[in-house]
PDB file of N, CA, C and O in Angstrom:
ATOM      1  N   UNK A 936     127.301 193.378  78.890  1.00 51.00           N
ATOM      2  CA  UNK A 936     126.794 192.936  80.169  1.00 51.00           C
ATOM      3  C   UNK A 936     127.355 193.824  81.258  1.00 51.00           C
ATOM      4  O   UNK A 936     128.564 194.028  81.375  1.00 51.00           O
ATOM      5  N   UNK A 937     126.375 194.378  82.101  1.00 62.00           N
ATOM      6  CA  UNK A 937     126.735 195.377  82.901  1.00 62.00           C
ATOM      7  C   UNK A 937     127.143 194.438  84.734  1.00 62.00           C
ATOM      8  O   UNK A 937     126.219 193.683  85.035  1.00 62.00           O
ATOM      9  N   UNK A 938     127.955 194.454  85.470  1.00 77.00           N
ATOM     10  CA  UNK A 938     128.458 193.834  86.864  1.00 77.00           C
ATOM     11  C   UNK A 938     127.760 194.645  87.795  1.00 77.00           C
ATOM     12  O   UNK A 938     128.136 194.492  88.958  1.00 77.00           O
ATOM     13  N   UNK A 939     126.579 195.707  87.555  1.00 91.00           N
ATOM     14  CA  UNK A 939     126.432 196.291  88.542  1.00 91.00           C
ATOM     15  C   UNK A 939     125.355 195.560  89.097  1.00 91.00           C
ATOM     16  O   UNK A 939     124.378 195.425  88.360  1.00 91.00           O
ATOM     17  N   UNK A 940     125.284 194.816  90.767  1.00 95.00           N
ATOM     18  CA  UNK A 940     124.635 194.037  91.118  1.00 95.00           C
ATOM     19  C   UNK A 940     122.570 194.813  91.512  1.00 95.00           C
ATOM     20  O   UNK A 940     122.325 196.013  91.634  1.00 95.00           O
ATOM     21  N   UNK A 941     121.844 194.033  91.580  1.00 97.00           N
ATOM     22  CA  UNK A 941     120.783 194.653  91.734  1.00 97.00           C
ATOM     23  C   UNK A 941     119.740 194.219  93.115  1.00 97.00           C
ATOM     24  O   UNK A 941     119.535 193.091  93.563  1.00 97.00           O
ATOM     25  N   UNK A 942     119.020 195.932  93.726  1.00 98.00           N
ATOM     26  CA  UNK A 942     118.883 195.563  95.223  1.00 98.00           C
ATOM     27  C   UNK A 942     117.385 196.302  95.235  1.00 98.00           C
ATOM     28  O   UNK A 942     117.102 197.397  94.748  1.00 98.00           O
ATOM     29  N   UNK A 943     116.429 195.275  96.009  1.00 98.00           N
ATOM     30  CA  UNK A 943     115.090 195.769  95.531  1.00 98.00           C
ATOM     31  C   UNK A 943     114.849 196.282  97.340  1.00 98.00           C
ATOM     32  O   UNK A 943     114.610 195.491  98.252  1.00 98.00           O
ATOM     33  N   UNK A 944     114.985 197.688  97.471  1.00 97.00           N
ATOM     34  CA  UNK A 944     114.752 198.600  98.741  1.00 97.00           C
ATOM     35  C   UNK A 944     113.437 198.818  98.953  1.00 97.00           C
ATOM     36  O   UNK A 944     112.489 198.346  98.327  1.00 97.00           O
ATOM     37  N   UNK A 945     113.431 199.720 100.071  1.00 97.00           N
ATOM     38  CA  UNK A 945     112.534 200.410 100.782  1.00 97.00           C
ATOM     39  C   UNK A 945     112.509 201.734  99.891  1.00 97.00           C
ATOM     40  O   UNK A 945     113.594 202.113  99.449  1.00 97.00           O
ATOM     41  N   UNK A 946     111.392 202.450  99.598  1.00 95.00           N
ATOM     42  CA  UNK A 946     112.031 203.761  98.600  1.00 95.00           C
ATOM     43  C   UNK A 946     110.370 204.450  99.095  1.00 95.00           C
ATOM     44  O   UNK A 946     109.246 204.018  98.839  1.00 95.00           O
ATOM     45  N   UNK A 947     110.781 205.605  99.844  1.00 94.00           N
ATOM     46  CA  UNK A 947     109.640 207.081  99.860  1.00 94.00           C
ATOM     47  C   UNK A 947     107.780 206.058 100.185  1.00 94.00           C
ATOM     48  O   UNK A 947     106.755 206.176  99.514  1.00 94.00           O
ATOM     49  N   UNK A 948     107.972 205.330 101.191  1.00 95.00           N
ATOM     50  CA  UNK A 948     106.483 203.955 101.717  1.00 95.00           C
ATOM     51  C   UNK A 948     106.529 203.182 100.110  1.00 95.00           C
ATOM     52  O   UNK A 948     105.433 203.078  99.558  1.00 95.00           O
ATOM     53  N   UNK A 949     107.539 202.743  99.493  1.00 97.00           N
ATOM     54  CA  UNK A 949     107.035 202.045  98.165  1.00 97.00           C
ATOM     55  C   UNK A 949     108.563 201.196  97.758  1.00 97.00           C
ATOM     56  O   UNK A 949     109.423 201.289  98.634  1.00 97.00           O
ATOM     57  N   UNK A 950     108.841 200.604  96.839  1.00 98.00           N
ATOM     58  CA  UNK A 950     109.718 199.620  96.927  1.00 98.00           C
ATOM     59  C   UNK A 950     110.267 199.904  95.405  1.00 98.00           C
ATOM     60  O   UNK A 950     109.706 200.077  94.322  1.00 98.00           O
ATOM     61  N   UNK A 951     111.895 199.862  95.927  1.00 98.00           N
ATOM     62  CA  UNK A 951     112.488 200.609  94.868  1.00 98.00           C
ATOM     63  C   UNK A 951     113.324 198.909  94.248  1.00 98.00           C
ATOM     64  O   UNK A 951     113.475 197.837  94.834  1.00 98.00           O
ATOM     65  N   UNK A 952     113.719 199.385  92.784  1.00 98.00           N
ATOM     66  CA  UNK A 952     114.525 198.294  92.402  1.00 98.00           C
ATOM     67  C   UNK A 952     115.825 198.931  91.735  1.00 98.00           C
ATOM     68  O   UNK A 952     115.891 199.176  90.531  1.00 98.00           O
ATOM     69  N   UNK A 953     117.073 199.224  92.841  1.00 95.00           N
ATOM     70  CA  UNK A 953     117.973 199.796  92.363  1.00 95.00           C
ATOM     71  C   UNK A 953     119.298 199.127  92.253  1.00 95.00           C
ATOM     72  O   UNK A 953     119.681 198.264  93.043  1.00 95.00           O
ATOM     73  N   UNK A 954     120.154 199.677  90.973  1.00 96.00           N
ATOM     74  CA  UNK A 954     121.622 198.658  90.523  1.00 96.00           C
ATOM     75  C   UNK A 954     122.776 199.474  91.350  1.00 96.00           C
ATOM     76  O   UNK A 954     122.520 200.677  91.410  1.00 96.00           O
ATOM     77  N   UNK A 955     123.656 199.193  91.821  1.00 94.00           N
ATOM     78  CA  UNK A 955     124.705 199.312  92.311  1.00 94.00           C
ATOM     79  C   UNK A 955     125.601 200.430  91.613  1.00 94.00           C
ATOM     80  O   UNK A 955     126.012 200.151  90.486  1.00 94.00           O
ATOM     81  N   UNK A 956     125.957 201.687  92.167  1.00 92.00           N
ATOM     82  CA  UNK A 956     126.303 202.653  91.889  1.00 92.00           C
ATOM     83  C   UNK A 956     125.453 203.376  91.175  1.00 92.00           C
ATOM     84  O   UNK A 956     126.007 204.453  90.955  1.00 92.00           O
ATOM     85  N   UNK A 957     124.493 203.352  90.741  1.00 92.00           N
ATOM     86  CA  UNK A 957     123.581 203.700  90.006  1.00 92.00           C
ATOM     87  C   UNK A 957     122.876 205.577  90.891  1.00 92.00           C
ATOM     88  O   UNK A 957     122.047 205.544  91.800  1.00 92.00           O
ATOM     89  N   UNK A 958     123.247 206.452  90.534  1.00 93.00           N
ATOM     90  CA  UNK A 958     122.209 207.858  91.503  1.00 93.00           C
ATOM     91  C   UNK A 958     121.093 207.573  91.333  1.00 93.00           C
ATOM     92  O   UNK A 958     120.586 207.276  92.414  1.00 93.00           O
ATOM     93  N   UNK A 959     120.188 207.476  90.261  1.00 95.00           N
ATOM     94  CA  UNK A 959     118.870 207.090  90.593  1.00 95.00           C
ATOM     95  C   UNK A 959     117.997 205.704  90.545  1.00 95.00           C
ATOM     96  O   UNK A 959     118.602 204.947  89.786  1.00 95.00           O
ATOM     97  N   UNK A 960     117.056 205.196  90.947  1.00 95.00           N
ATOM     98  CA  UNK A 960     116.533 203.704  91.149  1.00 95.00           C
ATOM     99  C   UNK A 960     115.887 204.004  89.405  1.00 95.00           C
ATOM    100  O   UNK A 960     115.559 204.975  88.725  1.00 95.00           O
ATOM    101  N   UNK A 961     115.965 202.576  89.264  1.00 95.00           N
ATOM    102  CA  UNK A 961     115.522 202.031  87.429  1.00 95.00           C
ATOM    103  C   UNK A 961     114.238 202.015  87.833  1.00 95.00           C
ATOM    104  O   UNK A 961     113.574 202.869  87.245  1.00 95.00           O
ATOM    105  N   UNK A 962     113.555 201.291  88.709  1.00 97.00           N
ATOM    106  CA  UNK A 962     111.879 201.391  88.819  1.00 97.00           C
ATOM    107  C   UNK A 962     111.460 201.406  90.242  1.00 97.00           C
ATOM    108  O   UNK A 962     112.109 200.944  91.181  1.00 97.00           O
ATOM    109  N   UNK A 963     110.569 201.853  90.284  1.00 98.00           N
ATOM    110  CA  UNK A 963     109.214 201.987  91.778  1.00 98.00           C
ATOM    111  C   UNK A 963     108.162 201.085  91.504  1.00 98.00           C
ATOM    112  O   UNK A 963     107.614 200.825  90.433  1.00 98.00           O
ATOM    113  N   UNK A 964     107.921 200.545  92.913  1.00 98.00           N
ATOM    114  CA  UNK A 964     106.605 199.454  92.705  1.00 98.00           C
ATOM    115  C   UNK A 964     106.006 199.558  93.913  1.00 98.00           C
ATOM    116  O   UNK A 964     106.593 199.453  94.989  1.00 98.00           O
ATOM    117  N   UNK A 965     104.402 199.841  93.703  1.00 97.00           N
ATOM    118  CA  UNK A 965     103.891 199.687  95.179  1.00 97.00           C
ATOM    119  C   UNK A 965     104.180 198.637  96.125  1.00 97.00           C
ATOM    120  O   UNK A 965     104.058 198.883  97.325  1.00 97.00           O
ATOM    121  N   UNK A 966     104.627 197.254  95.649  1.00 97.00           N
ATOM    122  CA  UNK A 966     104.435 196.445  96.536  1.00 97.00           C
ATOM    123  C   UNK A 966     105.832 195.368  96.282  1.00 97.00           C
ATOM    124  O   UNK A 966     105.917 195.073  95.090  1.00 97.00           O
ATOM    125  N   UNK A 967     106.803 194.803  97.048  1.00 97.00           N
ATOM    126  CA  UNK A 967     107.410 194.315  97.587  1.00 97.00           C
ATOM    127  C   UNK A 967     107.609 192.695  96.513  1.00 97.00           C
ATOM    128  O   UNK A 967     108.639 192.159  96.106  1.00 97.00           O
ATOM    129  N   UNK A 968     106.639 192.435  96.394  1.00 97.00           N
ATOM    130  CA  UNK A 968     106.324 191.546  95.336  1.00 97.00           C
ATOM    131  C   UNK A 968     106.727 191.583  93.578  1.00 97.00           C
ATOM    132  O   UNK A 968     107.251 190.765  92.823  1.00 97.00           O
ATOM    133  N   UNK A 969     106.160 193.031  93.398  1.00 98.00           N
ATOM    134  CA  UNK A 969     106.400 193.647  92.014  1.00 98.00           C
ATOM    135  C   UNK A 969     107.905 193.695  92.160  1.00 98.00           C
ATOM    136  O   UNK A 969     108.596 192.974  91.441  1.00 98.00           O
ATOM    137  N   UNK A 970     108.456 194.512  93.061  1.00 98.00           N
ATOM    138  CA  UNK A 970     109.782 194.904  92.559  1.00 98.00           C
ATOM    139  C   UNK A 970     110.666 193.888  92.595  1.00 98.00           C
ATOM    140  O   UNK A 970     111.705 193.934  91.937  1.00 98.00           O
ATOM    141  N   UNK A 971     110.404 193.056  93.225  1.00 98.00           N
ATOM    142  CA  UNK A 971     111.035 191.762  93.619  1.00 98.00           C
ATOM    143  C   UNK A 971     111.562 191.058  92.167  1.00 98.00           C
ATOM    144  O   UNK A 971     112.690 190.738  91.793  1.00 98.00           O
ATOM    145  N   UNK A 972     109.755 190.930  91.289  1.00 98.00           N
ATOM    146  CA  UNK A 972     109.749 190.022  90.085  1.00 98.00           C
ATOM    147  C   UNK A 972     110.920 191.034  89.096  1.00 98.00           C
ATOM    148  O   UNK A 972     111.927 190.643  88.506  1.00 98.00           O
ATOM    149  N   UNK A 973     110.428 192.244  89.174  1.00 98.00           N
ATOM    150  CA  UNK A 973     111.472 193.222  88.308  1.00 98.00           C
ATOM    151  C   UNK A 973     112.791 193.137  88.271  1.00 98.00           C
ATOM    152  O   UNK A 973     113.481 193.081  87.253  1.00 98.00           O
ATOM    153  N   UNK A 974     113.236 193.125  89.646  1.00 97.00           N
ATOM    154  CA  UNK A 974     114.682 193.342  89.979  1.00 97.00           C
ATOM    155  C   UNK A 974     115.302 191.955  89.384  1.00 97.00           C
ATOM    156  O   UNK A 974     116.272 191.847  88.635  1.00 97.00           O
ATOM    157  N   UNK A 975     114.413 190.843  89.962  1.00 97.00           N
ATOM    158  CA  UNK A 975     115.094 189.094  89.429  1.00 97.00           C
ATOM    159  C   UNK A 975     115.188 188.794  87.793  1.00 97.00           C
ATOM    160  O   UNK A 975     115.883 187.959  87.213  1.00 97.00           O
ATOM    161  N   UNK A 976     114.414 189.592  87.345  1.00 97.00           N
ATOM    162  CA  UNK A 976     113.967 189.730  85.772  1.00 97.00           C
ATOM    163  C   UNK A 976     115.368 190.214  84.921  1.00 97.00           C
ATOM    164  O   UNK A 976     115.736 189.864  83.800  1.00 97.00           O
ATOM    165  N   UNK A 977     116.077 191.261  85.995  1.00 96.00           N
ATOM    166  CA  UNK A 977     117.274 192.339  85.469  1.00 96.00           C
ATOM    167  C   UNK A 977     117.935 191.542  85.976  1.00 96.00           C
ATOM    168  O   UNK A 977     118.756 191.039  85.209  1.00 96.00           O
ATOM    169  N   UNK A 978     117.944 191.204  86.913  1.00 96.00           N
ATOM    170  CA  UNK A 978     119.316 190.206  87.440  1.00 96.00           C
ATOM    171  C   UNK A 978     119.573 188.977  86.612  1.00 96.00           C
ATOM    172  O   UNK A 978     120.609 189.100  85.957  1.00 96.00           O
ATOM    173  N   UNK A 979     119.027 187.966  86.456  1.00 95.00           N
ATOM    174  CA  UNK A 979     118.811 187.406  85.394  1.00 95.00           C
ATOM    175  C   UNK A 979     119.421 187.831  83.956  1.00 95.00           C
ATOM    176  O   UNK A 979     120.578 187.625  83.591  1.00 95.00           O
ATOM    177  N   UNK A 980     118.626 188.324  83.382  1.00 94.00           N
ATOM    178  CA  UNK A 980     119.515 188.990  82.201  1.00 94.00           C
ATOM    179  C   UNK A 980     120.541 189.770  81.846  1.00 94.00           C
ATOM    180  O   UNK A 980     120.879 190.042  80.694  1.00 94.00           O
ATOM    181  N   UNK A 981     121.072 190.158  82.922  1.00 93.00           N
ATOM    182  CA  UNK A 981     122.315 191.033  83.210  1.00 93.00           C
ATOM    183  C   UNK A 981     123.315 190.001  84.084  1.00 93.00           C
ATOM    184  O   UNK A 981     124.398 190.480  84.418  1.00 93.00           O
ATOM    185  N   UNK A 982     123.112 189.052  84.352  1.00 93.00           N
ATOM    186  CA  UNK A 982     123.955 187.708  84.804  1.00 93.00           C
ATOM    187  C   UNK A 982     124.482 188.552  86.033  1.00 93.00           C
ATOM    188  O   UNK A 982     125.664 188.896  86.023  1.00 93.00           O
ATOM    189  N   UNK A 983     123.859 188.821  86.841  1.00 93.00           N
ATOM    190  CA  UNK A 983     124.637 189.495  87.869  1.00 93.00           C
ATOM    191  C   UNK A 983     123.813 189.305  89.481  1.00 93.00           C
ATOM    192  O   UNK A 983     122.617 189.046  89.355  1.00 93.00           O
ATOM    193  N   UNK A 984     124.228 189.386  90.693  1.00 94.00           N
ATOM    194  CA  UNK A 984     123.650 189.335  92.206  1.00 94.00           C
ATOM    195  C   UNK A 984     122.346 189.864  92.295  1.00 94.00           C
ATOM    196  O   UNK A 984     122.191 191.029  91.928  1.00 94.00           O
ATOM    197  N   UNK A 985     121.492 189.296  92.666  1.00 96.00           N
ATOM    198  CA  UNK A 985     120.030 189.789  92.965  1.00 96.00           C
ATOM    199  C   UNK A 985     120.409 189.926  94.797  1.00 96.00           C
ATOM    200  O   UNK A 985     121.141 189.085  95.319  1.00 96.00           O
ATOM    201  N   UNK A 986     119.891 190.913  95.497  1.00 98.00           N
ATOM    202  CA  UNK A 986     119.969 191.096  96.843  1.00 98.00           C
ATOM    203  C   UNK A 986     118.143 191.950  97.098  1.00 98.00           C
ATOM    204  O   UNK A 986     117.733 192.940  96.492  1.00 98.00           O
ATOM    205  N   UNK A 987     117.333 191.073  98.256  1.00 98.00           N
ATOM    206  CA  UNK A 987     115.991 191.695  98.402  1.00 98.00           C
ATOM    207  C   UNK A 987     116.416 192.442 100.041  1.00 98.00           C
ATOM    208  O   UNK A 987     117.084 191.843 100.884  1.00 98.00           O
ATOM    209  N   UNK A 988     116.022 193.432 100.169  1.00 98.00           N
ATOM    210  CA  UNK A 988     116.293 193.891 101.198  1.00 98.00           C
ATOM    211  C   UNK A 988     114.709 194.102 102.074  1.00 98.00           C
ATOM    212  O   UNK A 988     113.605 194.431 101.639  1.00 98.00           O
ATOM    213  N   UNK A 989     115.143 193.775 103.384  1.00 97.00           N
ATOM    214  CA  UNK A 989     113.530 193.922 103.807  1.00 97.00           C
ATOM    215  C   UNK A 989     113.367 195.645 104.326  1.00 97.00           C
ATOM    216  O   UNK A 989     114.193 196.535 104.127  1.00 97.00           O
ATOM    217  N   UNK A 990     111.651 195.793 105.242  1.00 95.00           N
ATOM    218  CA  UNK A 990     111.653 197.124 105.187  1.00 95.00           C
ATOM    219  C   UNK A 990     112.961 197.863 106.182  1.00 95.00           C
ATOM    220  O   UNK A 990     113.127 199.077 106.293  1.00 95.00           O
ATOM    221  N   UNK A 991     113.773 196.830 106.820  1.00 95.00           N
ATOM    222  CA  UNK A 991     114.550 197.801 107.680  1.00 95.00           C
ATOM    223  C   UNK A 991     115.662 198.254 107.074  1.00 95.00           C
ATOM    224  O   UNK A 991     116.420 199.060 107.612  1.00 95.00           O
ATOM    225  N   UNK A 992     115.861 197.704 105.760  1.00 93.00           N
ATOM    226  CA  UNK A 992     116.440 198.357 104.988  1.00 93.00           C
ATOM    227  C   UNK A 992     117.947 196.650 105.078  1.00 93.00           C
ATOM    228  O   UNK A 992     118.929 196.603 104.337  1.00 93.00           O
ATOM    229  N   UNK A 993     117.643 195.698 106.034  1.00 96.00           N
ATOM    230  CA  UNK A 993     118.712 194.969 106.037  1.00 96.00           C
ATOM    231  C   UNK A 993     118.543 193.437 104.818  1.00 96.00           C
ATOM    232  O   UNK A 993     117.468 193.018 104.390  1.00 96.00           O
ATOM    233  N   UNK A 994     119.686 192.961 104.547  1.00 97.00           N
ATOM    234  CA  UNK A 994     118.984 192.243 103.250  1.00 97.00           C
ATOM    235  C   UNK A 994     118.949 191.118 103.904  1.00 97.00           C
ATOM    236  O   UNK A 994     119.766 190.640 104.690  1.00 97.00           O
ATOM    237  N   UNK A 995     117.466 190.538 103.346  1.00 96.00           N
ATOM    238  CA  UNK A 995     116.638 189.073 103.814  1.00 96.00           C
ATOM    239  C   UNK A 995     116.727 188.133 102.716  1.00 96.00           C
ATOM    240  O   UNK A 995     116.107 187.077 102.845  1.00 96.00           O
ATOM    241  N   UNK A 996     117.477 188.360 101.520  1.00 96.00           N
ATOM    242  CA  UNK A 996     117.311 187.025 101.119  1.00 96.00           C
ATOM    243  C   UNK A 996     118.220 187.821  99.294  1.00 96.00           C
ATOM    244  O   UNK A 996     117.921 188.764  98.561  1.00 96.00           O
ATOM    245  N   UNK A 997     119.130 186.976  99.284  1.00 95.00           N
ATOM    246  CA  UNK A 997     120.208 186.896  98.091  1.00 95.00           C
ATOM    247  C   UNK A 997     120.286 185.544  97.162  1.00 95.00           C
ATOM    248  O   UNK A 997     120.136 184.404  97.602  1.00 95.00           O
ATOM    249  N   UNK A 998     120.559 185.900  95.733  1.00 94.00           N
ATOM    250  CA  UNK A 998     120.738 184.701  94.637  1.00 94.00           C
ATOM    251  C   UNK A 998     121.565 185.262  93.769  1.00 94.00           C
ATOM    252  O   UNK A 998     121.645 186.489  93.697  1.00 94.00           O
ATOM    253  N   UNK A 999     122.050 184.716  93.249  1.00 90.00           N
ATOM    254  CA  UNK A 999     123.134 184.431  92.315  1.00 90.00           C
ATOM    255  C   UNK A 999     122.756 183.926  90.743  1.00 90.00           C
ATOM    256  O   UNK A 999     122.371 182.794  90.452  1.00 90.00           O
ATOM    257  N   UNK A1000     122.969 185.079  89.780  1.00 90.00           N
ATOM    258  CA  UNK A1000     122.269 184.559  88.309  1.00 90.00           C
ATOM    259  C   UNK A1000     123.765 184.557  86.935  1.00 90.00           C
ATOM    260  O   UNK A1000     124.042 185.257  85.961  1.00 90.00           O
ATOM    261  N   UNK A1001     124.281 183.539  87.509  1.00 77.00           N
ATOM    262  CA  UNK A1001     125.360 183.390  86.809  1.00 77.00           C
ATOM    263  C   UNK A1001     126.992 184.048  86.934  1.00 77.00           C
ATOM    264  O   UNK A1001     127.885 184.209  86.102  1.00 77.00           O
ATOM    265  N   UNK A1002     126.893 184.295  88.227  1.00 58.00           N
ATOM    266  CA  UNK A1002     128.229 185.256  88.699  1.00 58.00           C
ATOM    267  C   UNK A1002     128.819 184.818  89.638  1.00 58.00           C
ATOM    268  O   UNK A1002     129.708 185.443  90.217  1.00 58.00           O
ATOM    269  N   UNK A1003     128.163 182.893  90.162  1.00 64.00           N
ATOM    270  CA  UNK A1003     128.836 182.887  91.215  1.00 64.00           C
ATOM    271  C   UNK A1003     130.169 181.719  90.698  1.00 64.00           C
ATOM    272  O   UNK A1003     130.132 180.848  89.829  1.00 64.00           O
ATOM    273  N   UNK A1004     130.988 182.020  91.374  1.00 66.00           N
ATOM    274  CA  UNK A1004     132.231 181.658  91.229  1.00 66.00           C
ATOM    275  C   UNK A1004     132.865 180.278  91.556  1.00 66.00           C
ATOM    276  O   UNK A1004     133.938 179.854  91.128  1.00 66.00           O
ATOM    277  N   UNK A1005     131.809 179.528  92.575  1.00 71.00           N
ATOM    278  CA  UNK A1005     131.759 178.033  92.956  1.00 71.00           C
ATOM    279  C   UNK A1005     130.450 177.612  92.511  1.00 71.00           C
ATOM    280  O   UNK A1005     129.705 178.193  93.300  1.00 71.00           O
ATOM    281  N   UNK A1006     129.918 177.123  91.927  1.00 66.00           N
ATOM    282  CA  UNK A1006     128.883 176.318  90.876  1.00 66.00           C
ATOM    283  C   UNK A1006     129.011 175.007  92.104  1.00 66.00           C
ATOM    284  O   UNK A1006     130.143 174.665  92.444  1.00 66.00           O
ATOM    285  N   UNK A1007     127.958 174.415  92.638  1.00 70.00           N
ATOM    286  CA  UNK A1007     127.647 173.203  93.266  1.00 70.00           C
ATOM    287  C   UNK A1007     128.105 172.208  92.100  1.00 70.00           C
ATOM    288  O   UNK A1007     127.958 172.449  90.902  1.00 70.00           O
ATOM    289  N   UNK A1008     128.769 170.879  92.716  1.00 70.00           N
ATOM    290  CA  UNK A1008     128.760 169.515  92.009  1.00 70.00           C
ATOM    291  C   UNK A1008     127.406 169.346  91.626  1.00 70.00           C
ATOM    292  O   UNK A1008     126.482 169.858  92.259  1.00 70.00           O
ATOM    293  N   UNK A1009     127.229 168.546  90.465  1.00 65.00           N
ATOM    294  CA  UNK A1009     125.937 167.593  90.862  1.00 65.00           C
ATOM    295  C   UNK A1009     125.788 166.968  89.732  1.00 65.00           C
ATOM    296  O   UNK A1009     124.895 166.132  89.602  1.00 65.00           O
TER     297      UNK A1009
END
């Protein structure tokens, strides 16, 4: 299981889905949507931070797929 967290960017007008330290992005997707499902897909199975970043490049919306460290009661 790899800790490197995963961040679905802005990449060349198209939407990149790249892991943390990583030099090059794992996949390109025309649309914001696709890379989204991709990136949550890897995050997920790699038990590690999903982060979506919007086009200004600032991140709009983060989840947690088994790495977070306070688990809610319930």
């Amino acid at each position: 299981m790899s800790d490197k967290n995963v961040h679905v960017t802005p990449h060349e007008g198209r939407w990149a889905v790249d892991r943390e330290g990583s030099q090059r992005v794992s996949s390109v997707h025309d649309t914001q949507a696709e890379a989204e499902a991709a990136g949550r897909a890897t995050a997920r199975r790699e038990q590690v931070e999903f982060y979506l970043h919007g086009r200004n490049g600032q991140i709009r919306e983060r989840d947690s797929y088994g790495n977070d460290p306070y688990p809610p009661r319930g």
